[in-house]
CSV table of C-alpha atoms in Angstrom, one decimal:
chain,number,residue,atom,x,y,z
G,9,MET,CA,16.5,-26.1,31.3
G,10,LEU,CA,18.7,-26.1,29.5
G,11,ASP,CA,17.3,-29.3,27.8
G,12,LEU,CA,14.1,-27.4,26.5
G,13,ILE,CA,15.8,-24.7,24.7
G,14,PHE,CA,18.6,-26.9,23.5
G,15,ARG,CA,17.0,-30.2,22.4
G,16,GLY,CA,14.2,-30.4,24.3
G,17,SER,CA,10.5,-29.9,22.0
G,18,PHE,CA,8.2,-27.6,24.5
G,19,ILE,CA,6.0,-25.8,21.7
G,20,ALA,CA,7.1,-27.8,18.2
G,21,SER,CA,6.1,-31.5,20.7
G,22,GLY,CA,3.0,-29.8,22.4
G,23,ALA,CA,1.4,-27.6,18.5
G,24,ALA,CA,2.6,-30.8,17.5
G,25,ALA,CA,0.7,-33.4,19.7
G,26,GLY,CA,-2.9,-31.2,18.1
G,27,GLY,CA,-1.9,-32.0,14.7
G,28,GLU,CA,-0.3,-33.9,12.3
G,29,SER,CA,3.6,-35.0,11.2
G,30,HIS,CA,3.8,-36.3,7.3
G,31,ALA,CA,7.6,-36.6,7.9
G,32,ALA,CA,9.1,-37.5,11.6
G,33,ASP,CA,11.3,-39.6,10.6
G,34,ALA,CA,14.7,-39.8,9.9
G,35,GLY,CA,15.0,-36.2,11.4
G,36,HIS,CA,13.5,-34.6,8.8
G,37,HIS,CA,10.6,-34.0,10.8
G,38,ALA,CA,7.8,-31.0,9.3
G,39,VAL,CA,5.5,-29.4,12.7
G,40,SER,CA,2.2,-29.5,12.6
G,41,TYR,CA,-0.3,-27.8,10.6
G,42,THR,CA,-1.3,-26.9,14.3
G,43,GLY,CA,2.3,-26.3,15.1
G,44,VAL,CA,3.2,-24.2,12.2
G,45,MET,CA,0.0,-21.9,13.1
G,46,VAL,CA,1.0,-21.4,16.9
G,47,TYR,CA,3.9,-20.5,16.3
G,48,VAL,CA,3.1,-17.9,13.5
G,49,GLY,CA,0.7,-16.8,15.9
G,50,PHE,CA,3.6,-16.4,19.0
G,51,VAL,CA,5.8,-14.5,16.4
G,52,ILE,CA,2.9,-12.3,15.1
G,53,ALA,CA,2.3,-11.7,18.9
G,54,ILE,CA,5.4,-11.2,20.0
G,55,LEU,CA,5.3,-8.4,16.6
G,56,ILE,CA,2.1,-6.5,17.8
G,57,VAL,CA,3.2,-6.3,21.4
G,58,CYS,CA,7.4,-4.8,20.1
G,59,MET,CA,5.0,-2.6,18.2
G,60,VAL,CA,2.2,-1.6,21.0
G,61,LEU,CA,4.6,-0.7,23.7
G,62,ALA,CA,6.6,1.7,20.3
G,63,LYS,CA,3.5,3.4,19.2
G,64,LYS,CA,4.0,4.8,22.5
G,65,GLY,CA,7.3,6.2,21.7
G,66,LEU,CA,6.4,8.1,18.8
G,67,ASN,CA,4.4,11.4,20.3
G,68,ASN,CA,8.1,12.8,20.4
G,69,ARG,CA,10.1,14.9,18.6
G,70,PHE,CA,12.8,11.9,18.8
G,71,PHE,CA,12.3,8.6,19.5
G,72,LYS,CA,13.2,8.1,23.3
G,73,ASN,CA,12.2,5.2,23.9
G,74,LYS,CA,14.4,1.8,22.4
G,75,ILE,CA,11.8,-0.3,21.2
G,76,THR,CA,10.5,3.4,18.6
G,77,ALA,CA,14.2,3.8,18.2
G,78,SER,CA,14.8,0.2,16.8
G,79,PHE,CA,12.4,0.4,15.1
G,80,GLU,CA,13.7,3.6,13.8
G,81,GLN,CA,16.6,2.5,12.5
G,82,LEU,CA,15.7,0.1,12.0
G,83,TYR,CA,13.1,1.8,8.9
G,84,TYR,CA,16.5,3.7,8.2
G,85,PHE,CA,18.1,0.3,7.2
G,86,ILE,CA,15.1,-0.9,4.8
G,87,GLU,CA,15.0,3.1,3.7
G,88,ASN,CA,18.4,2.4,2.6
G,89,LEU,CA,18.5,-0.8,1.1
G,90,ALA,CA,15.5,-0.2,-0.1
G,91,VAL,CA,16.6,3.0,-2.0
G,92,GLY,CA,19.9,2.1,-2.1
G,93,ILE,CA,18.7,-1.2,-5.1
G,94,ILE,CA,15.2,0.0,-6.1
G,95,GLY,CA,16.2,3.5,-6.9
G,96,PRO,CA,13.7,6.2,-4.9
G,97,HIS,CA,10.7,4.5,-5.9
G,98,GLY,CA,11.7,1.7,-3.4
G,99,ARG,CA,10.1,3.7,-0.8
G,100,LYS,CA,6.8,3.3,-1.2
G,101,TYR,CA,8.0,-0.4,-0.8
G,102,ILE,CA,9.2,0.2,3.1
G,103,PRO,CA,5.9,-1.2,4.7
G,104,MET,CA,6.2,-4.4,2.2
G,105,LEU,CA,10.1,-4.6,3.1
G,106,MET,CA,9.0,-4.4,6.9
G,107,VAL,CA,6.8,-7.1,7.3
G,108,PHE,CA,9.5,-9.8,5.3
G,109,TRP,CA,11.8,-8.6,7.2
G,110,LEU,CA,10.6,-8.8,10.5
G,111,MET,CA,8.7,-11.8,10.0
G,112,ILE,CA,12.1,-13.9,9.3
G,113,PHE,CA,14.2,-11.8,11.6
G,114,VAL,CA,11.7,-12.9,14.5
G,115,SER,CA,10.6,-15.5,12.9
G,116,ASN,CA,15.1,-16.8,13.2
G,117,LEU,CA,15.8,-15.3,16.8
G,118,VAL,CA,12.8,-18.0,18.3
G,119,SER,CA,15.2,-20.9,16.3
G,120,LEU,CA,17.8,-19.7,19.3
G,121,PHE,CA,15.5,-20.9,22.0
G,122,PHE,CA,12.7,-23.1,20.6
G,123,ASP,CA,13.3,-26.5,18.9
G,124,THR,CA,11.9,-25.1,15.8
G,125,ALA,CA,10.6,-22.1,14.3
G,126,PRO,CA,8.2,-20.7,11.6
G,127,THR,CA,11.2,-20.3,9.2
G,128,ALA,CA,12.1,-23.3,9.9
G,129,ASP,CA,8.7,-24.4,7.9
G,130,LEU,CA,9.6,-25.0,3.9
G,131,GLY,CA,5.7,-24.5,3.3
G,132,PHE,CA,6.3,-21.2,5.6
G,133,ASN,CA,9.4,-20.2,3.9
G,134,LEU,CA,7.3,-20.9,-0.1
G,135,ALA,CA,4.4,-19.2,1.4
G,136,MET,CA,6.4,-15.8,2.2
G,137,ALA,CA,8.5,-16.6,-1.7
G,138,LEU,CA,5.5,-17.2,-3.0
G,139,MET,CA,4.3,-13.9,-2.1
G,140,ALA,CA,7.5,-12.4,-3.0
G,141,ILE,CA,7.9,-13.6,-5.9
G,142,GLY,CA,4.3,-13.0,-6.9
G,143,TYR,CA,4.2,-9.8,-5.9
G,144,VAL,CA,7.7,-9.6,-8.1
G,145,GLN,CA,5.9,-9.7,-11.3
G,146,TRP,CA,2.5,-8.0,-10.5
G,147,GLU,CA,5.3,-4.8,-10.0
G,148,GLY,CA,6.8,-5.6,-12.6
G,149,ILE,CA,2.8,-6.4,-15.0
G,150,ARG,CA,2.2,-3.1,-13.5
G,151,ALA,CA,5.5,-1.1,-14.5
G,152,ASN,CA,6.1,-3.0,-17.6
G,153,GLY,CA,2.4,-4.3,-19.0
G,154,VAL,CA,2.1,-7.8,-19.3
G,155,ILE,CA,2.8,-8.6,-22.9
G,156,GLY,CA,5.9,-6.2,-21.6
G,157,HIS,CA,6.8,-7.5,-19.1
G,158,PHE,CA,6.6,-11.6,-20.5
G,159,SER,CA,8.6,-10.6,-23.2
G,160,HIS,CA,12.1,-9.4,-20.8
G,161,PHE,CA,11.9,-13.0,-20.5
G,162,ALA,CA,12.5,-13.6,-23.4
G,163,GLY,CA,15.7,-11.8,-24.1
G,164,PRO,CA,16.7,-9.1,-26.5
G,165,LYS,CA,15.0,-7.9,-28.9
G,166,LEU,CA,16.8,-10.0,-32.4
G,167,THR,CA,15.2,-9.9,-36.4
G,168,GLY,CA,16.0,-12.6,-38.3
G,169,ALA,CA,17.1,-15.6,-37.6
G,170,LEU,CA,17.9,-14.7,-33.9
G,171,ILE,CA,14.2,-14.3,-33.4
G,172,GLY,CA,14.6,-18.3,-32.3
G,173,ILE,CA,17.5,-18.0,-30.0
G,174,ASN,CA,14.8,-15.8,-28.2
G,175,PHE,CA,12.4,-18.7,-28.2
G,176,LEU,CA,15.1,-20.5,-26.6
G,177,ILE,CA,16.0,-17.8,-23.8
G,178,PHE,CA,12.0,-17.7,-23.3
G,179,PRO,CA,11.5,-21.1,-21.4
G,180,ILE,CA,14.8,-20.1,-19.4
G,181,GLU,CA,12.9,-18.1,-17.9
G,182,ILE,CA,11.0,-18.7,-16.9
G,183,ILE,CA,11.8,-21.8,-15.0
G,184,SER,CA,14.3,-19.6,-13.8
G,185,GLU,CA,12.1,-17.9,-12.7
G,186,ALA,CA,9.8,-20.2,-10.9
G,187,MET,CA,13.4,-20.9,-9.1
G,188,LYS,CA,13.4,-18.4,-7.5
G,189,ASN,CA,10.8,-19.5,-5.2
G,190,LEU,CA,12.5,-22.9,-4.6
G,191,SER,CA,15.6,-20.4,-4.3
G,192,LEU,CA,13.8,-18.3,-1.8
G,193,THR,CA,13.1,-21.2,0.5
G,194,LEU,CA,15.3,-23.1,0.8
G,195,ARG,CA,18.1,-21.1,1.4
G,196,LEU,CA,15.9,-19.8,4.7
G,197,TYR,CA,15.2,-23.1,5.1
G,198,GLY,CA,18.6,-24.8,4.7
G,199,ASN,CA,20.0,-22.1,7.1
G,200,ILE,CA,17.9,-22.3,10.2
G,201,HIS,CA,17.1,-26.1,10.1
G,202,GLY,CA,20.3,-26.9,9.2
G,203,GLY,CA,20.7,-24.6,12.0
G,204,HIS,CA,18.9,-26.6,14.5
G,205,GLN,CA,20.2,-30.0,13.5
G,206,ALA,CA,23.7,-29.0,13.6
G,207,VAL,CA,22.8,-28.3,17.4
G,208,THR,CA,20.9,-31.2,18.4
G,209,ALA,CA,24.1,-33.1,16.9
G,210,MET,CA,26.6,-30.9,18.8
G,211,ASN,CA,24.4,-31.4,21.5
G,212,LYS,CA,25.0,-35.4,21.0
G,213,LEU,CA,28.5,-35.0,21.8
G,214,GLY,CA,28.7,-33.5,24.9
G,215,GLU,CA,25.5,-35.4,26.7
G,216,PRO,CA,24.0,-35.4,29.3
G,217,TRP,CA,26.4,-32.7,30.8
G,218,VAL,CA,27.7,-30.6,28.8
G,219,PRO,CA,24.4,-28.7,25.9
G,220,VAL,CA,27.5,-28.0,22.8
G,221,GLY,CA,25.5,-27.7,20.8
G,222,ALA,CA,25.2,-23.5,22.4
G,223,PHE,CA,28.8,-22.8,21.7
G,224,LEU,CA,26.8,-22.5,18.2
G,225,LEU,CA,23.9,-19.6,19.1
G,226,PRO,CA,26.0,-16.5,18.0
G,227,VAL,CA,26.5,-18.3,14.7
G,228,LYS,CA,22.8,-19.1,14.7
G,229,LEU,CA,23.1,-15.1,15.7
G,230,LEU,CA,24.5,-13.9,13.4
G,231,THR,CA,22.7,-16.1,10.5
G,232,CYS,CA,19.3,-14.4,12.1
G,233,VAL,CA,20.4,-11.3,10.6
G,234,VAL,CA,22.5,-12.8,7.9
G,235,GLN,CA,19.1,-15.1,5.9
G,236,ALA,CA,16.1,-11.7,7.0
G,237,LEU,CA,18.9,-9.5,5.4
G,238,ILE,CA,19.7,-11.8,2.0
G,239,PHE,CA,15.5,-12.2,2.2
G,240,CYS,CA,14.8,-9.1,1.7
G,241,LEU,CA,17.7,-7.3,-0.4
G,242,LEU,CA,17.2,-10.3,-2.3
G,243,LEU,CA,13.3,-9.0,-3.2
G,244,CYS,CA,14.7,-5.9,-4.2
G,245,VAL,CA,17.0,-7.3,-6.6
G,246,TYR,CA,13.7,-8.7,-7.8
G,247,ILE,CA,12.2,-5.7,-8.1
G,248,GLY,CA,13.7,-3.0,-8.7
G,249,LEU,CA,14.4,-5.1,-11.4
G,250,VAL,CA,11.7,-5.2,-12.7
G,251,THR,CA,10.5,-1.6,-12.3
G,252,HIS,CA,13.8,-0.3,-13.3
G,253,HIS,CA,13.3,0.8,-16.7
G,254,GLU,CA,9.6,2.7,-16.0
G,255,HIS,CA,12.1,4.4,-13.4
G,256,GLU,CA,14.7,5.5,-16.1
G,257,GLU,CA,12.0,6.3,-18.6
G,258,GLY,CA,10.0,8.3,-15.5
G,259,HIS,CA,13.5,10.1,-16.1
G,260,ALA,CA,14.0,10.6,-19.2
G,261,HIS,CA,10.4,11.5,-19.1
G,262,ASP,CA,12.2,14.6,-16.9
G,263,ASP,CA,15.0,15.3,-18.9
G,264,ASP,CA,12.3,16.3,-22.1
G,265,HIS,CA,11.0,18.5,-19.5
G,266,GLY,CA,13.4,19.7,-18.5
G,267,HIS,CA,13.2,18.9,-14.7
G,268,GLU,CA,10.4,20.1,-14.5
G,269,ASP,CA,9.1,18.7,-12.1
G,270,HIS,CA,10.5,15.4,-10.8
G,271,SER,CA,7.8,14.0,-8.2
G,272,ALA,CA,4.9,14.2,-11.0
G,273,THR,CA,6.7,11.2,-12.8
G,274,LEU,CA,6.9,9.4,-10.1
G,275,GLU,CA,3.7,8.3,-9.6
G,276,PRO,CA,1.9,7.8,-5.6
G,277,GLU,CA,1.4,3.6,-6.0
G,278,ALA,CA,0.0,1.9,-3.7
G,279,SER,CA,2.3,-1.2,-1.6
G,280,PRO,CA,-0.1,-3.8,-0.7
G,281,ALA,CA,0.7,-3.5,2.6
T,30,MET,CA,8.4,11.1,-1.7
T,31,ALA,CA,6.2,11.2,1.7
T,32,ASN,CA,3.3,11.4,-0.5
T,33,ASP,CA,4.5,7.0,-1.5
T,34,ILE,CA,4.5,5.9,1.8
T,35,GLU,CA,2.0,7.2,3.4
T,36,LYS,CA,-0.6,7.2,0.5
T,37,LYS,CA,-3.0,3.9,2.4
T,38,PRO,CA,-5.1,2.0,1.1
T,39,SER,CA,-8.3,2.5,0.1
T,40,SER,CA,-10.0,0.4,3.4
T,41,SER,CA,-12.2,-1.6,0.6
T,42,THR,CA,-8.8,-3.3,-1.0
T,43,THR,CA,-7.6,-3.8,2.9
T,44,ALA,CA,-10.9,-5.1,3.7
T,45,PHE,CA,-10.5,-7.0,0.5
T,46,LYS,CA,-7.2,-8.4,1.6
T,47,ILE,CA,-8.5,-9.6,4.8
T,48,ILE,CA,-11.4,-11.5,3.6
T,49,ILE,CA,-8.8,-13.1,0.5
T,50,GLY,CA,-6.9,-14.1,3.9
T,51,ILE,CA,-9.0,-15.2,6.3
T,52,THR,CA,-10.0,-17.5,3.2
T,53,LEU,CA,-7.0,-18.6,2.8
T,54,MET,CA,-6.6,-19.8,5.9
T,55,LEU,CA,-9.0,-21.3,6.7
T,56,ALA,CA,-8.8,-23.2,3.3
T,57,GLY,CA,-5.4,-24.3,4.4
T,58,GLY,CA,-6.8,-25.6,7.1
T,59,TYR,CA,-9.3,-27.5,6.1
T,60,LEU,CA,-7.4,-29.2,2.6
T,61,ASN,CA,-4.9,-30.1,5.5
T,62,SER,CA,-7.4,-31.7,7.7
T,63,GLN,CA,-8.5,-33.6,4.5
T,64,HIS,CA,-4.5,-34.7,3.6
T,65,THR,CA,-6.2,-33.5,0.2
T,66,PHE,CA,-2.5,-33.0,-1.2
T,67,LYS,CA,-2.2,-35.3,0.2
T,68,SER,CA,0.0,-37.8,-3.1
T,69,ILE,CA,1.9,-34.9,-3.6
T,70,GLU,CA,3.4,-34.6,0.2
T,71,GLU,CA,4.2,-38.3,1.0
T,72,PRO,CA,6.7,-38.8,-2.2
T,73,LEU,CA,8.0,-35.4,-1.0
T,74,ALA,CA,8.8,-36.2,2.9
T,75,ALA,CA,9.9,-39.7,1.9
T,76,GLN,CA,12.7,-38.2,-0.3
T,77,GLY,CA,14.0,-35.9,2.9
T,78,ILE,CA,11.2,-32.2,1.5
T,79,PRO,CA,9.0,-32.3,5.0
T,80,LEU,CA,6.5,-30.1,3.2
T,81,THR,CA,2.5,-28.9,3.6
T,82,PHE,CA,1.1,-27.3,1.3
T,83,GLY,CA,-1.7,-26.6,3.7
T,84,ASN,CA,0.5,-23.9,5.9
T,85,THR,CA,1.8,-22.5,3.0
T,86,ILE,CA,-2.2,-22.0,1.7
T,87,SER,CA,-2.1,-20.5,5.3
T,88,VAL,CA,1.2,-18.1,4.8
T,89,ILE,CA,-0.3,-16.6,2.1
T,90,GLY,CA,-3.5,-15.6,4.0
T,91,VAL,CA,-1.7,-14.6,7.8
T,92,PHE,CA,0.5,-12.5,5.3
T,93,LEU,CA,-2.3,-11.2,3.8
T,94,ILE,CA,-3.8,-10.1,6.3
T,95,LEU,CA,-0.3,-8.9,8.3
T,96,PHE,CA,0.4,-6.9,5.5
T,97,PRO,CA,-2.5,-4.3,5.7
T,98,VAL,CA,-2.8,-4.5,9.3
T,99,LEU,CA,0.3,-4.0,10.5
T,100,ASN,CA,1.0,-0.9,8.0
T,101,SER,CA,-2.0,1.0,9.1
T,102,PHE,CA,-1.2,-0.2,13.0
T,103,PHE,CA,1.9,0.4,12.9
T,104,PHE,CA,4.6,1.4,9.7
T,105,ALA,CA,2.4,3.9,8.5
T,106,PRO,CA,2.0,6.0,12.2
T,107,LEU,CA,5.4,5.5,11.7
T,108,MET,CA,6.6,6.9,8.8
T,109,THR,CA,4.2,9.7,9.3
T,110,ALA,CA,5.8,10.7,12.7
T,111,ILE,CA,9.7,10.2,10.7
T,112,ASN,CA,8.1,12.2,7.9
T,113,GLU,CA,6.6,14.8,9.8
T,114,ARG,CA,10.1,15.3,12.2
T,115,ASN,CA,12.7,15.2,8.6
T,116,ARG,CA,9.7,18.2,7.3
T,117,GLU,CA,10.1,19.9,10.7
T,118,LEU,CA,13.8,20.0,10.5
T,119,GLU,CA,13.8,20.5,7.1
T,120,ASN,CA,11.6,23.7,7.6
T,121,THR,CA,14.3,24.0,10.9
T,122,PHE,CA,17.0,24.1,8.8
T,123,SER,CA,16.0,25.6,6.6
T,124,GLU,CA,14.2,29.0,8.6
T,125,ALA,CA,18.3,29.1,10.1
T,126,GLU,CA,18.8,29.1,6.2
T,127,SER,CA,16.2,32.2,5.4
T,128,LEU,CA,17.7,34.2,9.2
T,129,ARG,CA,20.6,33.4,8.4
T,130,LYS,CA,20.4,35.0,4.6
T,131,GLU,CA,18.6,37.8,6.8
T,132,MET,CA,21.5,38.7,9.3
T,133,GLY,CA,23.4,38.9,6.4
T,134,ASP,CA,21.4,41.2,4.6
T,135,MET,CA,20.9,43.0,8.2
T,136,LYS,CA,24.4,43.6,8.2
T,137,SER,CA,25.1,44.3,5.1
T,138,ALA,CA,22.3,46.7,5.4
T,139,TYR,CA,24.0,47.7,9.4
T,140,GLU,CA,27.7,48.2,7.1
T,141,LYS,CA,26.2,50.5,4.2
T,142,ARG,CA,25.3,52.3,6.4
T,143,ILE,CA,28.0,53.2,8.6
T,144,SER,CA,29.9,53.8,6.2
T,145,ASP,CA,27.4,56.0,5.0
T,146,THR,CA,27.6,58.0,7.8
T,147,GLU,CA,31.0,57.9,8.1
T,148,ALA,CA,31.2,59.2,4.3
T,149,GLU,CA,28.5,62.0,5.8
T,150,ALA,CA,30.1,62.7,8.7
T,151,ARG,CA,33.9,63.4,6.9
T,152,GLU,CA,32.3,65.3,4.5
T,153,LYS,CA,30.6,68.0,6.9
T,154,ILE,CA,33.7,67.4,8.8
T,155,GLN,CA,35.3,68.5,5.7
T,156,ALA,CA,32.6,71.3,5.2
T,157,GLN,CA,33.2,72.5,8.9
T,158,LEU,CA,36.8,72.5,7.8
T,159,LYS,CA,36.4,74.8,4.9
T,160,GLU,CA,34.1,77.2,6.6
T,161,ALA,CA,36.6,77.8,9.9
T,162,GLN,CA,39.4,78.4,7.3
T,163,ASP,CA,37.1,80.1,5.8
T,164,LEU,CA,36.6,82.4,8.8
T,165,ARG,CA,39.8,82.9,9.5
T,166,THR,CA,41.2,84.0,6.1
T,167,GLN,CA,37.7,86.3,7.0
T,168,LEU,CA,39.2,87.0,10.6
T,169,MET,CA,42.6,87.4,9.6
T,170,ALA,CA,41.7,90.4,6.2
T,171,ASP,CA,39.1,92.3,9.3
T,172,ALA,CA,42.2,92.2,11.0
T,173,ALA,CA,44.8,93.5,8.8
T,174,THR,CA,41.9,96.4,8.0
T,175,ALA,CA,41.0,97.3,11.1
T,176,LYS,CA,45.0,97.2,12.0
T,177,GLU,CA,45.3,99.0,9.2
T,178,HIS,CA,42.3,102.2,9.4
T,179,MET,CA,43.3,101.5,12.9
T,180,ILE,CA,47.4,102.5,12.2
T,181,ALA,CA,46.1,105.1,10.1
T,182,GLN,CA,43.9,106.6,12.5
T,183,ALA,CA,46.3,106.7,15.1
T,184,GLN,CA,49.0,108.4,12.8
T,185,GLU,CA,46.5,110.8,11.8
T,186,GLU,CA,45.6,111.9,15.2
T,187,ILE,CA,49.8,112.3,15.9
T,188,SER,CA,49.9,114.4,13.0
T,189,ARG,CA,46.8,116.6,14.3
T,190,GLU,CA,48.8,116.7,17.2
T,191,LYS,CA,52.5,117.6,16.6
T,192,ASP,CA,50.7,120.3,14.3
T,193,LYS,CA,48.4,121.6,17.4
T,194,ILE,CA,51.5,121.4,19.3
T,195,MET,CA,53.7,122.8,16.7
T,196,ASN,CA,51.6,125.8,16.1
T,197,GLU,CA,51.3,125.6,20.1
T,198,LEU,CA,54.3,125.9,20.4
T,199,ARG,CA,55.4,128.3,17.9
T,200,VAL,CA,52.8,131.0,19.7
T,201,GLU,CA,54.7,130.2,22.7
T,202,VAL,CA,58.3,130.6,21.3
T,203,VAL,CA,57.0,133.9,19.5
T,204,ASN,CA,55.1,135.0,22.8
T,205,LEU,CA,59.5,134.2,24.9
T,206,ALA,CA,60.5,136.3,21.9
T,207,LEU,CA,58.8,139.0,21.6
T,208,GLY,CA,58.5,138.7,26.0
T,209,ALA,CA,62.9,138.5,26.0
T,210,THR,CA,63.1,141.6,23.4
T,211,GLU,CA,59.9,143.9,25.1
T,212,LYS,CA,63.1,143.1,28.7
T,213,LEU,CA,66.0,143.4,26.1
T,214,ILE,CA,64.0,147.1,24.3
T,215,GLY,CA,62.8,148.0,26.8
T,216,GLU,CA,59.4,149.5,25.7
T,217,ASN,CA,56.8,148.1,24.2
T,218,VAL,CA,56.6,146.9,20.5
T,219,ASN,CA,53.4,146.9,18.5
T,220,ASN,CA,52.4,143.5,19.6
T,221,GLU,CA,50.4,143.1,16.5
T,222,THR,CA,53.3,143.9,14.1
T,223,ASN,CA,56.0,142.6,16.4
T,224,LYS,CA,54.0,139.2,16.7
T,225,ARG,CA,53.0,139.5,12.7
T,226,LEU,CA,56.9,139.7,11.9
T,227,VAL,CA,57.7,137.3,14.3
T,228,GLN,CA,55.7,135.1,12.4
T,229,GLU,CA,57.0,135.6,9.1
T,230,PHE,CA,60.5,134.8,10.1
T,231,ILE,CA,59.5,131.5,12.2
T,232,GLU,CA,57.8,130.5,9.4
T,233,LYS,CA,60.1,130.6,7.1
T,234,ALA,CA,63.1,130.2,9.1
T,235,GLU,CA,61.3,126.4,10.5
T,236,VAL,CA,62.7,123.1,9.6
T,237,PRO,CA,60.3,121.5,7.9
T,238,SER,CA,60.0,118.3,9.6
T,239,LYS,CA,60.4,114.7,7.8
């Protein structure tokens, strides 16, 4: 059992058998397409089961069901994160942030007990990063318009001969924006896959009797939380950067009208969910 | 606040997202099976970057399905429940606040009524006291008048009785004097004349009373 949990391949190897691994050499194994999809399905199944159980406890005035109470706490946590970083209009991003948080966190938890996990796959992480950064660009365009959003990449508005600096800043900012995908992807992949590699390497020290890598379990558990937090936190920061002008203008508009109706300035917008 | 997060996307948008998601999932699987990105993936894998673009495309599809499904299945009901509870709590607090205000108003009205009642009672007591004082003064005055009247009447009666007794005394004295004189001189003198004479004498000899 220990071998299955800490060193074995369990589902991953079974699932990988149905697909094809392109880079099984040199320790950089990539789980096959089928394997990743099995893991993703497993994570989604865990989420759905938890949500079905939690939904039963929604009828009470106070959530006595522990799973419902946990989701409630997660909601407040994400709300604080969104409102604290993005601002009051950050509430509309809560469902999206919760989906990202839950997918990353549960995937990371899966990585504690199985040989691999969705978040230990570069393709999966890249997909999440592309979704996140793509959504940030979409929100930026919605908030500032196409020209307004892309003019941000050119830096502050300069005049005269200094305008050349804007042309220099623009490609750098575009590359920087594209690199956000890479940074989000590699950070998560490095932490989760690196955790596996560390466990595997340490297990070799105590083979065949002592699973030394098990001592890394608390650190890996901390990594599960921290990585989910970092991903959502950075997403909030990115959204806040592209939408804060809209919010400030909304406040300025309020001031012009003597704070008549604060909520009226915050146009309800549909979240991606 | 609640409107922002409770606003549900239209069903057509959700259906569109799900269709796109399923398409991407299938497309990712198909492209992976056809090794479409092999020319990019193999050099990357050789450099230790095990990236599978088919996975990426499929996972994007999965997320496009997950966002609306999880939102409508769980997040929207969860947020509705939390917001309803918060609204209910806010209502309870505002109700408690209005009740507290109402209680304060009632308390101040009650205190005002008490102070009014006390002032009215004080006023009535003062009026009663004044009335009693007046009555006392009146009664004292009446009593004094009655006393004076009674004293005067008594003095008058005393005077009258005195006069009457004096007259009777005079008559008695005259009779005694005449009787004594008659016995002394042994003869019957003219009673009428004598009486008149004695009477005149007594009246002249009478010491005026004080």
